[in-house]
XYZ file of C-alpha atoms in Angstrom:
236
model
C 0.000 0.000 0.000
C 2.903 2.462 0.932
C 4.705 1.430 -2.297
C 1.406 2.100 -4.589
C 0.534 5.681 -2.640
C 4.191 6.647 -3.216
C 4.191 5.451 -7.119
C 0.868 7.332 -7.555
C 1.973 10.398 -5.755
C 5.327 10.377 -8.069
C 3.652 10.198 -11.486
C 1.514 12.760 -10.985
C 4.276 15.056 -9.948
C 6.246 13.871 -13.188
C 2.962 14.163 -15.289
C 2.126 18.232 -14.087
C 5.923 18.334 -14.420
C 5.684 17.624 -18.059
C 2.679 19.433 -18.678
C 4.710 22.725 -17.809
C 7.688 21.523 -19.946
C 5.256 20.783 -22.858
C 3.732 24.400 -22.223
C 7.350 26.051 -22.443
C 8.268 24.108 -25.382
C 4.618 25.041 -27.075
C 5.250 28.683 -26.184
C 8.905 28.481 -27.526
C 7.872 26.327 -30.742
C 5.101 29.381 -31.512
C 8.270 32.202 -31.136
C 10.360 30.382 -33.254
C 7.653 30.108 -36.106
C 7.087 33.923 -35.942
C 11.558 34.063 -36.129
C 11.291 32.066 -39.343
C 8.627 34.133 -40.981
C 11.010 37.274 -39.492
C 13.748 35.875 -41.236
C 12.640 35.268 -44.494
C 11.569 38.526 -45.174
C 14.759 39.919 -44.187
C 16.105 37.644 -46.641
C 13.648 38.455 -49.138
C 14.357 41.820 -48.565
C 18.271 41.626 -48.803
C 19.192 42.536 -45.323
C 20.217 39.057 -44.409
C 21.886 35.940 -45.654
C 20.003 32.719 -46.610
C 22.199 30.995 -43.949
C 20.018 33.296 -40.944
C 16.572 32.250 -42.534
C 17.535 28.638 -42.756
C 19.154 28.405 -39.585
C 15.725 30.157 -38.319
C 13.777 26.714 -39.544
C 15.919 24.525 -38.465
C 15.400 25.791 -34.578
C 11.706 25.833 -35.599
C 12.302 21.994 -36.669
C 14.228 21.246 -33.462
C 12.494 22.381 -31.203
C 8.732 20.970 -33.253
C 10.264 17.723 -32.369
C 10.521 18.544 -28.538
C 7.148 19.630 -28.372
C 6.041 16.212 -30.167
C 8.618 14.495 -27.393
C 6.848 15.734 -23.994
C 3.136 15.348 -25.834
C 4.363 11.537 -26.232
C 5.742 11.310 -22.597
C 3.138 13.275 -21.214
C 0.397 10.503 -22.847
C 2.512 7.684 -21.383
C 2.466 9.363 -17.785
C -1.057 9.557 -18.125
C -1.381 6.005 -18.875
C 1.079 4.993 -16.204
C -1.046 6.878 -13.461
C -4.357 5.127 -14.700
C -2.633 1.715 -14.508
C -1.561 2.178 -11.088
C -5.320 3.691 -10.091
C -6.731 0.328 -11.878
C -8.215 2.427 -14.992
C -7.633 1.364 -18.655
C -5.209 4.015 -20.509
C -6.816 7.717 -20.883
C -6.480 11.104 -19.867
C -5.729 11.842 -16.337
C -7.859 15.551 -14.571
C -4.990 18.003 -13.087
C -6.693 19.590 -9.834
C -3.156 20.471 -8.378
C -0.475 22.491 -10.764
C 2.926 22.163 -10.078
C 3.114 26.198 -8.550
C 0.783 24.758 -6.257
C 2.220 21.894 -4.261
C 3.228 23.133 -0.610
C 6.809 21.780 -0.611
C 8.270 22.292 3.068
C 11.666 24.055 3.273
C 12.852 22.923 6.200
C 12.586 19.072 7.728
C 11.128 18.800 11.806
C 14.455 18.407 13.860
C 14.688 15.005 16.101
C 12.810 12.342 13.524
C 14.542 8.965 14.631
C 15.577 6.820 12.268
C 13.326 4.067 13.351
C 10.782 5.744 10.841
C 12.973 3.756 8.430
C 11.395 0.045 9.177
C 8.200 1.610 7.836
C 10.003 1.907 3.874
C 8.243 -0.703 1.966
C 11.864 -1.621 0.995
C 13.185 -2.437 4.296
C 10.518 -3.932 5.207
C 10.198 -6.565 2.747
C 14.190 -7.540 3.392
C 13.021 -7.955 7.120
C 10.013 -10.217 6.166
C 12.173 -11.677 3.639
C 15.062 -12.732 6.425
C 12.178 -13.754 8.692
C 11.163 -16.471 6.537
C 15.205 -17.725 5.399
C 15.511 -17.956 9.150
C 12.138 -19.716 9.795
C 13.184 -22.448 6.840
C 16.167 -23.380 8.620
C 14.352 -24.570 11.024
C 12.357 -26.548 8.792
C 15.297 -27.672 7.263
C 16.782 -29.228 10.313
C 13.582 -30.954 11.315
C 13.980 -33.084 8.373
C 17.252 -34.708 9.742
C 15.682 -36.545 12.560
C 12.637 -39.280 12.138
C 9.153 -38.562 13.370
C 8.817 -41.109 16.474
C 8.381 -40.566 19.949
C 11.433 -40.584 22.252
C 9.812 -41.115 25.650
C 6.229 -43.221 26.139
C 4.209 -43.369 29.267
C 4.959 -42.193 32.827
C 8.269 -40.789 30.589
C 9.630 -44.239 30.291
C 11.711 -44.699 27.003
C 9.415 -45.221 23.660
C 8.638 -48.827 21.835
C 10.075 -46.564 18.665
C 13.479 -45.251 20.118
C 13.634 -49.010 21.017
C 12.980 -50.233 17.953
C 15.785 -47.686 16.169
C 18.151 -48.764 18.299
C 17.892 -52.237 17.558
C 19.378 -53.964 14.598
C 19.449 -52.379 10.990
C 17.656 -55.862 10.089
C 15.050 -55.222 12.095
C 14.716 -51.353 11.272
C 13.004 -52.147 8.120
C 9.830 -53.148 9.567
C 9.517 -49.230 11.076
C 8.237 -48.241 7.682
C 9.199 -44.942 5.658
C 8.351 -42.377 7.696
C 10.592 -43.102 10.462
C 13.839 -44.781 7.731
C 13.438 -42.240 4.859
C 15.075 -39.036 6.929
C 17.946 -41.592 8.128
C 18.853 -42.930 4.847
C 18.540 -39.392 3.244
C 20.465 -37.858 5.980
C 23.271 -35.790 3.275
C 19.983 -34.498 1.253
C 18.539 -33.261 4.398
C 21.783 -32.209 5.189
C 22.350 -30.125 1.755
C 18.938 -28.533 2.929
C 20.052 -27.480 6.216
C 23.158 -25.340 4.255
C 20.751 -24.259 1.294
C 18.768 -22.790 3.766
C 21.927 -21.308 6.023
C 23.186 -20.014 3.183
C 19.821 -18.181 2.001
C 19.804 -17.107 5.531
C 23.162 -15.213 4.868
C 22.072 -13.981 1.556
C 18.715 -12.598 3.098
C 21.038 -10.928 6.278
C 23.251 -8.996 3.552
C 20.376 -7.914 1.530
C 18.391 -6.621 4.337
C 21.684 -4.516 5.682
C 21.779 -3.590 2.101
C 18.467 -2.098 2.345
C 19.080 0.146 5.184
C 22.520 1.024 4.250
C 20.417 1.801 0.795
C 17.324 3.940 2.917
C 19.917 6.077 4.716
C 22.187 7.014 1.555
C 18.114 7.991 -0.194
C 17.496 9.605 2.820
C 20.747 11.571 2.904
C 20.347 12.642 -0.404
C 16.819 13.819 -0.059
C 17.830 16.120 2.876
C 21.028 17.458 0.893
C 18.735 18.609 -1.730
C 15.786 19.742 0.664
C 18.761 21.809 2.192
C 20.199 23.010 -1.141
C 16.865 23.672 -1.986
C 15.780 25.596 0.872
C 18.904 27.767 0.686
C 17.858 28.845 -2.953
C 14.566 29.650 -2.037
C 15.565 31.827 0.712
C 18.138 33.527 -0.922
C 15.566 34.134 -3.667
C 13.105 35.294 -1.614
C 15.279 37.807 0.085
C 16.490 39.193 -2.911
């Protein structure tokens, strides 16, 4: 649920974002026609070369193609958001611009970094080394047979007797009790499978905090970078 709010929450910030950079490139795109037309009557008029009037329509060309660029990404964003709110493909209502998002400027001092464990990230490597750990158990439960060691009044069980006697008379204790001896390396090889998945799980969940601080670290370096630039601007 955190994941899909956060995903949501990003592509429409991305999608406004690219409506304003489609706006700015429409706006440029309309100045550069109105330069070409400018152009080619000073060359027409002999107060230019051909080379200003052609290099005129070739910015016109160049920058066409951006506008055609963000109206393609800006179509894909929309379909991206309506995939992630369960809708088939279409066009997605703005009722937030991008000059209206309240962006903080300064982070509340003293946030531990136990709010960390609630990334979906993190904790999906914890849940993940949970259940590594969990299957070694399993894995070790498969080395010894499924009798009884003690029967009544705590007295030692007819089946530890019975293993303990001769391997001739063993067989009559059927599979349940002979298979985990006889496949005691294969139960074995499970036992480090599941160790070493254990591991594996261990270094990918310190992975995934070690990852959540760095993002976190970054985020506040540009909150603070950002913040500066704001004030500055604002006091100028």
């Amino acid at each position: 649920m955190l994941t899909l709010v956060s995903d949501v929450a990003r592509a429409y910030i991305e999608l406004v974002d690219l409506d304003r950079r489609l706006e700015i490139s429409q706006r440029t795109l309309q100045s550069r026609v109105e330069y070409v037309q400018l152009a080619k009557d000073r060359f027409d008029g002999g107060v230019t070369s051909e080379l200003d009037w052609r290099q005129a329509q070739a910015e016109e060309q160049r920058t066409a193609t951006f506008v055609q660029d963000f109206e393609r990404q800006v179509r894909q964003k929309e379909n991206e958001l309506s995939s992630l709110l369960g809708r088939n493909p279409g066009e997605i209502s703005r009722d937030t611009g991008l000059d209206a998002m309240a962006v903080p400027l300064s982070v509340p001092a003293g946030l531990p970094s136990a709010l960390l464990e609630r990334r979906p990230d993190v904790r999906s490597a914890e849940e993940t080394l949970a259940s590594t750990t969990a299957s070694i158990g399993a894995a070790k439960a498969l080395l010894y047979p499924s009798i009884f060691l003690t029967g009544g009044f705590a007295s030692r069980a007819r089946d530890l007797d019975d293993l303990l006697k001769s391997p001739s008379k063993s067989w009559s204790l059927g599979a349940n009790l002979l298979q985990p001896i006889f496949n005691a390396g294969q139960n074995q090889s499970r036992v480090e499978v599941a160790e070493s998945q254990q591991r594996q799980a261990l270094y990918g969940y310190e992975s995934a905090v070690l990852q959540a601080f760095r993002e976190v670290e970054d985020s506040l370096v540009g909150l603070r970078q950002f913040g500066c630039s704001a004030t500055a601007s604002a006091g100028a």
